[in-house]
Tab-separated table of C-alpha atoms (C1' of nucleotides) in Angstrom:
chain	number	residue	atom	x	y	z
A	277	MET	CA	0.000	0.000	0.000
A	278	ILE	CA	1.166	3.549	-0.722
A	279	ARG	CA	1.770	5.518	2.510
A	280	LYS	CA	4.183	8.246	1.495
A	281	HIS	CA	5.016	10.121	-1.634
A	282	SER	CA	8.344	9.756	-3.309
A	283	ARG	CA	9.902	11.657	-6.156
A	284	GLN	CA	10.833	8.365	-7.748
A	285	ARG	CA	7.324	6.946	-7.768
A	286	ASP	CA	5.843	10.214	-9.003
A	287	ALA	CA	8.412	10.392	-11.793
A	288	ILE	CA	7.587	6.844	-12.880
A	289	TYR	CA	3.870	7.542	-12.830
A	290	ASP	CA	4.322	10.818	-14.722
A	291	PHE	CA	6.560	9.178	-17.290
A	292	LEU	CA	3.819	6.714	-18.128
A	293	GLN	CA	0.949	9.212	-18.320
A	294	GLY	CA	-0.196	9.754	-21.885
A	295	ARG	CA	2.000	7.055	-23.340
A	296	THR	CA	0.331	4.433	-25.486
A	297	ASP	CA	3.426	2.433	-26.392
A	298	HIS	CA	3.361	0.104	-23.365
A	299	PRO	CA	7.016	0.342	-22.356
A	300	THR	CA	8.854	-2.328	-20.370
A	301	ALA	CA	10.432	-1.746	-16.951
A	302	ASP	CA	13.773	-1.339	-18.640
A	303	LEU	CA	12.585	1.388	-20.988
A	304	ILE	CA	10.829	3.167	-18.141
A	305	TYR	CA	14.068	3.009	-16.177
A	306	LEU	CA	15.973	4.607	-19.049
A	307	GLY	CA	13.306	7.277	-19.491
A	308	VAL	CA	12.967	8.210	-15.822
A	309	ARG	CA	16.741	8.356	-15.439
A	310	GLU	CA	16.739	11.503	-17.549
A	311	LYS	CA	14.956	13.285	-14.695
A	312	LEU	CA	16.378	11.265	-11.788
A	313	PRO	CA	19.802	10.018	-12.859
A	314	ASN	CA	20.375	8.106	-9.622
A	315	ILE	CA	17.203	6.039	-9.652
A	316	SER	CA	17.875	2.329	-9.652
A	317	LEU	CA	16.238	-0.405	-11.691
A	318	GLY	CA	15.094	-2.132	-8.507
A	319	THR	CA	13.212	0.983	-7.445
A	320	VAL	CA	11.564	1.185	-10.848
A	321	TYR	CA	10.365	-2.428	-10.612
A	322	ARG	CA	9.204	-1.992	-7.023
A	323	ASN	CA	7.220	1.130	-7.795
A	324	LEU	CA	5.691	-0.233	-10.957
A	325	MET	CA	4.324	-3.122	-8.919
A	326	VAL	CA	3.175	-0.779	-6.156
A	327	LEU	CA	1.376	1.412	-8.711
A	328	ARG	CA	-0.144	-1.678	-10.286
A	329	ASP	CA	-1.360	-2.997	-6.925
A	330	ALA	CA	-2.810	0.427	-6.157
A	331	GLY	CA	-4.773	0.230	-9.419
A	332	LEU	CA	-3.060	3.299	-10.875
A	333	ILE	CA	-1.477	1.516	-13.823
A	334	ARG	CA	-1.777	-1.871	-15.534
A	335	THR	CA	0.580	-4.620	-16.493
A	336	VAL	CA	0.251	-6.076	-19.971
A	337	ASP	CA	1.436	-9.526	-20.991
A	338	VAL	CA	1.860	-10.015	-24.718
A	339	GLY	CA	3.730	-13.289	-24.617
A	340	ASP	CA	7.211	-11.921	-25.230
A	341	GLY	CA	8.434	-12.835	-21.758
A	342	VAL	CA	8.635	-9.223	-20.613
A	343	ILE	CA	6.090	-7.213	-18.646
A	344	HIS	CA	4.736	-4.100	-20.350
A	345	PHE	CA	3.118	-1.238	-18.476
A	346	ASP	CA	0.046	0.761	-19.395
A	347	PRO	CA	-1.254	3.972	-17.787
A	348	ASP	CA	-4.685	3.261	-19.284
A	349	ILE	CA	-6.548	1.304	-16.618
A	350	SER	CA	-9.816	1.016	-18.534
A	351	GLU	CA	-10.768	-2.454	-19.716
A	352	HIS	CA	-9.278	-2.967	-23.153
A	353	ASN	CA	-7.184	-5.436	-25.088
A	354	HIS	CA	-3.895	-5.245	-26.916
A	355	PHE	CA	-2.357	-6.006	-30.251
A	356	VAL	CA	1.263	-6.994	-30.883
A	357	CYS	CA	2.827	-6.597	-34.277
A	358	GLN	CA	4.772	-9.704	-35.234
A	359	SER	CA	6.862	-7.623	-37.602
A	360	CYS	CA	8.047	-4.711	-35.419
A	361	GLY	CA	7.025	-5.873	-31.954
A	362	CYS	CA	5.043	-2.758	-31.109
A	363	VAL	CA	2.144	-3.060	-28.661
A	364	GLN	CA	-1.006	-1.114	-29.486
A	365	ASP	CA	-4.335	-0.578	-27.763
A	366	LEU	CA	-7.351	-2.272	-29.245
A	367	ASP	CA	-10.663	-0.461	-29.151
A	368	MET	CA	-12.784	-3.575	-28.837
A	369	LYS	CA	-16.548	-3.584	-28.546
A	370	SER	CA	-18.428	-6.313	-26.668
A	371	ILE	CA	-15.388	-7.084	-24.588
A	372	ASP	CA	-17.572	-8.945	-22.091
A	373	LEU	CA	-19.183	-11.065	-24.792
A	374	VAL	CA	-15.892	-12.920	-25.077
A	375	LYS	CA	-16.128	-13.911	-21.421
A	376	ASP	CA	-19.683	-15.098	-21.943
A	377	ILE	CA	-18.721	-17.238	-24.930
A	378	ALA	CA	-15.993	-18.872	-22.856
A	379	ALA	CA	-18.293	-19.494	-19.887
A	380	GLU	CA	-20.865	-21.364	-21.982
A	381	ASN	CA	-19.399	-24.831	-21.604
A	382	PHE	CA	-17.384	-24.358	-18.440
A	383	ARG	CA	-18.364	-25.602	-15.006
A	384	GLY	CA	-16.179	-23.297	-12.894
A	385	ARG	CA	-16.536	-19.536	-12.417
A	386	ILE	CA	-14.891	-17.280	-14.983
A	387	THR	CA	-14.233	-13.795	-13.638
A	388	GLY	CA	-12.103	-12.352	-16.401
A	389	TYR	CA	-9.678	-12.937	-19.193
A	390	SER	CA	-6.423	-11.735	-20.574
A	391	ALA	CA	-5.951	-11.606	-24.306
A	392	TYR	CA	-3.691	-10.207	-26.885
A	393	PHE	CA	-4.122	-10.210	-30.624
A	394	TYR	CA	-1.322	-10.501	-33.088
A	395	GLY	CA	-0.699	-9.857	-36.746
A	396	VAL	CA	0.806	-6.958	-38.675
A	397	CYS	CA	0.263	-3.330	-37.654
A	398	GLU	CA	-0.851	-0.598	-40.036
A	399	ASP	CA	2.640	0.863	-40.399
A	400	CYS	CA	4.251	-2.470	-41.209
A	401	LEU	CA	1.503	-3.300	-43.731
A	402	LYS	CA	2.325	-0.017	-45.468
A	403	LYS	CA	6.054	-0.736	-45.480
A	404	GLN	CA	5.411	-4.229	-46.865
A	405	SER	CA	3.385	-2.922	-49.803
A	406	GLU	CA	6.049	-0.280	-50.495
A	407	GLN	CA	8.643	-3.061	-50.629
A	408	LYS	CA	6.511	-4.975	-53.105
A	409	GLU	CA	6.210	-1.926	-55.350
A	410	LYS	CA	9.994	-1.536	-55.425
A	411	VAL	CA	10.467	-5.130	-56.574
A	412	GLN	CA	7.963	-4.811	-59.392
B	16	MET	CA	13.859	-29.305	-37.796
B	17	ILE	CA	13.771	-32.939	-36.644
B	18	ARG	CA	16.285	-35.082	-38.555
B	19	LYS	CA	16.944	-38.035	-36.284
B	20	HIS	CA	15.029	-39.853	-33.615
B	21	SER	CA	16.115	-39.767	-30.015
B	22	ARG	CA	14.870	-41.710	-27.033
B	23	GLN	CA	14.788	-38.485	-25.073
B	24	ARG	CA	12.534	-36.653	-27.509
B	25	ASP	CA	10.226	-39.642	-27.864
B	26	ALA	CA	9.949	-39.970	-24.090
B	27	ILE	CA	9.053	-36.290	-23.737
B	28	TYR	CA	6.454	-36.538	-26.470
B	29	ASP	CA	4.993	-39.735	-25.005
B	30	PHE	CA	4.904	-38.249	-21.517
B	31	LEU	CA	2.728	-35.403	-22.779
B	32	GLN	CA	0.318	-37.531	-24.818
B	33	GLY	CA	-3.087	-37.716	-23.191
B	34	ARG	CA	-2.292	-35.234	-20.456
B	35	THR	CA	-4.631	-32.291	-20.027
B	36	ASP	CA	-2.890	-30.651	-17.068
B	37	HIS	CA	-0.490	-28.501	-19.109
B	38	PRO	CA	2.722	-29.255	-17.221
B	39	THR	CA	5.735	-26.959	-17.176
B	40	ALA	CA	9.198	-27.926	-18.437
B	41	ASP	CA	10.239	-28.661	-14.883
B	42	LEU	CA	7.382	-31.080	-14.249
B	43	ILE	CA	7.989	-32.767	-17.590
B	44	TYR	CA	11.651	-33.133	-16.635
B	45	LEU	CA	10.700	-34.784	-13.330
B	46	GLY	CA	8.233	-37.081	-15.061
B	47	VAL	CA	10.497	-38.156	-17.918
B	48	ARG	CA	13.337	-38.798	-15.489
B	49	GLU	CA	11.435	-41.809	-14.181
B	50	LYS	CA	12.026	-43.501	-17.536
B	51	LEU	CA	15.329	-41.826	-18.452
B	52	PRO	CA	17.088	-40.966	-15.193
B	53	ASN	CA	20.039	-39.313	-16.942
B	54	ILE	CA	18.088	-36.876	-19.069
B	55	SER	CA	19.019	-33.269	-18.403
B	56	LEU	CA	16.766	-30.248	-18.015
B	57	GLY	CA	18.479	-28.594	-20.974
B	58	THR	CA	17.565	-31.506	-23.213
B	59	VAL	CA	13.962	-31.290	-22.039
B	60	TYR	CA	13.761	-27.590	-22.870
B	61	ARG	CA	15.485	-28.100	-26.213
B	62	ASN	CA	13.174	-30.886	-27.260
B	63	LEU	CA	10.027	-29.172	-26.086
B	64	MET	CA	10.902	-26.260	-28.341
B	65	VAL	CA	11.804	-28.588	-31.209
B	66	LEU	CA	8.465	-30.378	-30.825
B	67	ARG	CA	6.669	-27.046	-30.672
B	68	ASP	CA	8.420	-25.764	-33.805
B	69	ALA	CA	7.520	-29.020	-35.547
B	70	GLY	CA	3.877	-28.401	-34.659
B	71	LEU	CA	3.611	-31.578	-32.589
B	72	ILE	CA	2.825	-29.848	-29.289
B	73	ARG	CA	1.813	-26.364	-28.148
B	74	THR	CA	3.127	-23.869	-25.658
B	75	VAL	CA	0.588	-22.202	-23.398
B	76	ASP	CA	1.107	-18.868	-21.668
B	77	VAL	CA	-1.208	-18.216	-18.749
B	78	GLY	CA	0.573	-15.210	-17.318
B	79	ASP	CA	2.334	-16.988	-14.465
B	80	GLY	CA	5.778	-16.441	-15.936
B	81	VAL	CA	6.295	-20.097	-16.808
B	82	ILE	CA	5.694	-21.870	-20.078
B	83	HIS	CA	3.149	-24.687	-20.016
B	84	PHE	CA	3.015	-27.422	-22.645
B	85	ASP	CA	-0.009	-28.965	-24.288
B	86	PRO	CA	-0.158	-32.070	-26.511
B	87	ASP	CA	-3.511	-30.872	-27.863
B	88	ILE	CA	-2.654	-28.837	-30.959
B	89	SER	CA	-6.240	-28.062	-31.931
B	90	GLU	CA	-7.320	-24.441	-31.601
B	91	HIS	CA	-8.662	-23.934	-28.113
B	92	ASN	CA	-8.302	-21.639	-25.143
B	93	HIS	CA	-7.337	-22.122	-21.519
B	94	PHE	CA	-8.553	-21.381	-18.045
B	95	VAL	CA	-6.350	-20.788	-14.987
B	96	CYS	CA	-7.735	-21.195	-11.497
B	97	GLN	CA	-6.664	-18.292	-9.310
B	98	SER	CA	-7.127	-20.489	-6.264
B	99	CYS	CA	-5.120	-23.625	-7.093
B	100	GLY	CA	-3.250	-22.522	-10.214
B	101	CYS	CA	-4.418	-25.430	-12.346
B	102	VAL	CA	-4.663	-24.932	-16.106
B	103	GLN	CA	-7.674	-26.435	-17.861
B	104	ASP	CA	-8.826	-26.648	-21.451
B	105	LEU	CA	-11.763	-24.530	-22.480
B	106	ASP	CA	-14.215	-25.928	-25.000
B	107	MET	CA	-15.095	-22.615	-26.559
B	108	LYS	CA	-17.495	-22.181	-29.424
B	109	SER	CA	-17.176	-19.342	-31.939
B	110	ILE	CA	-13.475	-19.053	-31.202
B	111	ASP	CA	-12.998	-17.082	-34.411
B	112	LEU	CA	-15.761	-14.645	-33.548
B	113	VAL	CA	-13.456	-13.174	-30.936
B	114	LYS	CA	-10.914	-12.329	-33.630
B	115	ASP	CA	-13.625	-10.708	-35.715
B	116	ILE	CA	-14.804	-8.553	-32.804
B	117	ALA	CA	-11.253	-7.358	-32.273
B	118	ALA	CA	-10.687	-6.607	-35.950
B	119	GLU	CA	-13.737	-4.333	-36.195
B	120	ASN	CA	-12.025	-1.082	-35.232
B	121	PHE	CA	-8.444	-1.950	-36.054
B	122	ARG	CA	-6.541	-0.774	-39.113
B	123	GLY	CA	-3.788	-3.421	-39.175
B	124	ARG	CA	-4.147	-7.119	-39.963
B	125	ILE	CA	-5.101	-9.453	-37.130
B	126	THR	CA	-4.096	-13.043	-37.802
B	127	GLY	CA	-4.734	-14.601	-34.408
B	128	TYR	CA	-4.975	-14.195	-30.703
B	129	SER	CA	-3.826	-15.705	-27.484
B	130	ALA	CA	-6.154	-15.691	-24.530
B	131	TYR	CA	-6.564	-17.230	-21.180
B	132	PHE	CA	-9.511	-16.982	-18.854
B	133	TYR	CA	-9.279	-16.918	-15.111
B	134	GLY	CA	-11.524	-17.417	-12.119
B	135	VAL	CA	-12.201	-20.356	-9.826
B	136	CYS	CA	-12.285	-23.945	-11.082
B	137	GLU	CA	-15.079	-26.383	-10.331
B	138	ASP	CA	-13.109	-28.233	-7.662
B	139	CYS	CA	-12.148	-25.063	-5.805
B	140	LEU	CA	-15.734	-23.776	-5.950
B	141	LYS	CA	-16.799	-27.018	-4.290
B	142	LYS	CA	-14.129	-26.725	-1.598
B	143	GLN	CA	-15.120	-23.144	-0.932
B	144	SER	CA	-18.778	-23.993	-0.351
B	145	GLU	CA	-17.748	-26.884	1.911
B	146	GLN	CA	-15.689	-24.432	3.966
B	147	LYS	CA	-18.679	-22.115	4.288
B	148	GLU	CA	-20.873	-24.959	5.540
B	149	LYS	CA	-18.341	-25.779	8.258
B	150	VAL	CA	-18.324	-22.177	9.516
B	151	GLN	CA	-22.105	-21.987	9.704
C	137	DG	C1'	31.658	-41.879	-40.936
C	138	DT	C1'	29.071	-37.982	-40.691
C	139	DT	C1'	25.503	-35.434	-38.636
C	140	DT	C1'	22.372	-34.843	-34.964
C	141	DT	C1'	21.543	-35.014	-30.279
C	142	DT	C1'	22.907	-35.292	-25.458
C	143	DG	C1'	24.586	-34.074	-20.663
C	144	DC	C1'	26.744	-30.921	-18.161
C	145	DA	C1'	27.779	-26.624	-16.587
C	146	DA	C1'	27.917	-21.938	-17.408
C	147	DA	C1'	25.639	-17.934	-19.104
C	148	DG	C1'	21.706	-15.096	-20.032
C	149	DT	C1'	17.473	-12.464	-19.072
C	150	DA	C1'	13.978	-10.495	-16.336
C	151	DT	C1'	12.668	-9.734	-11.890
C	152	DT	C1'	12.909	-9.797	-6.769
C	153	DT	C1'	14.993	-9.090	-2.354
C	154	DG	C1'	18.003	-7.837	1.940
C	155	DC	C1'	19.850	-4.169	4.129
C	156	DA	C1'	21.954	0.123	5.664
C	157	DA	C1'	21.252	4.845	4.526
C	158	DA	C1'	18.202	8.555	2.954
C	159	DT	C1'	13.804	10.641	2.729
C	160	DG	C1'	9.019	12.018	3.883
C	161	DG	C1'	5.468	13.474	6.862
D	59	DC	C1'	11.762	10.877	15.008
D	60	DC	C1'	9.770	6.947	13.151
D	61	DA	C1'	8.010	4.491	9.197
D	62	DT	C1'	8.537	4.221	4.411
D	63	DT	C1'	11.323	4.295	0.514
D	64	DT	C1'	15.761	4.180	-1.849
D	65	DG	C1'	20.171	2.520	-4.090
D	66	DC	C1'	23.045	-1.013	-4.428
D	67	DA	C1'	24.328	-5.519	-5.039
D	68	DA	C1'	23.340	-10.110	-4.573
D	69	DA	C1'	19.949	-13.605	-5.221
D	70	DT	C1'	16.323	-15.891	-7.654
D	71	DA	C1'	13.676	-18.186	-11.297
D	72	DC	C1'	13.284	-19.764	-15.691
D	73	DT	C1'	15.366	-20.633	-19.974
D	74	DT	C1'	19.157	-20.838	-23.367
D	75	DT	C1'	23.707	-22.027	-24.956
D	76	DG	C1'	28.713	-23.878	-25.843
D	77	DC	C1'	31.057	-27.862	-26.242
D	78	DA	C1'	33.055	-32.452	-26.081
D	79	DA	C1'	31.174	-37.010	-26.022
D	80	DA	C1'	27.480	-40.250	-27.318
D	81	DA	C1'	23.897	-41.822	-30.306
D	82	DA	C1'	21.465	-42.244	-34.703
D	83	DC	C1'	21.344	-43.508	-39.347
DNA sequence: GTTTTTGCAAAGTATTTGCAAATGG
DNA sequence: CCATTTGCAAATACTTTGCAAAAAC
């Protein structure tokens, strides 16, 4: 639980605000170090988990073995580009419908789900078609 | 790519066949060691990845930081019990519908998704209601 | 015989933790 | 002042890798 303020935690929180690129702890560490050069990676990890437990940020798992962090705490899903690795938000309607579909044939209680979608992002699709044009 | 047979790889594959409990590499190592006491953990990891790349088994990520392995290569989703940690198969209809819902407002190309559902499994629900009865 | 696979141990990667010192209220 | 938080470094957990020897074909 958060009991006191700390410049470090505030800096980490502020760094995340407005970002939609879902950085990893390592990237956050590098970014926050520009304002607080003495901050340590351990402190970054600790505070990210504290902020997560306080419900102020979210962790995002996209199957790459690294935790990503998201300042957007509203219920939404994510997309990972298999070409460039970027993680994007997914504005997904009927997000609860998915849970209902899963619960249909299941005898336990389903309270939620975690999902990520993968494929090729808009930018990489563009680059791919530009490459094709060059070849022709 | 698989070029030669090996007792180790066969034993790992056989150990998984028929299982629905999605064991981790470590558990597979312990299990296979009963038949091949000299097998090493590195060999287990190597072969699990070889089998996965050959499309003979699947890896399952349920957000607990450990890779689980599944001999069932058909498209299906998974459920993790937050009480006991077990991983169960989910017989989920309209599995592709989920992809379609996600693609609605997205400008890239979505080719697939990975999802796991969480909650309380049937067994743990039962245990919980038994506990309640005792207290009353 | 040549190539693949193994066992072992060491390395790698991401994250967590113990502890004395610093900071916050 | 006293409890929380920090920086540092060491530890942990899981997985991957290098290499000489063994196994497969």
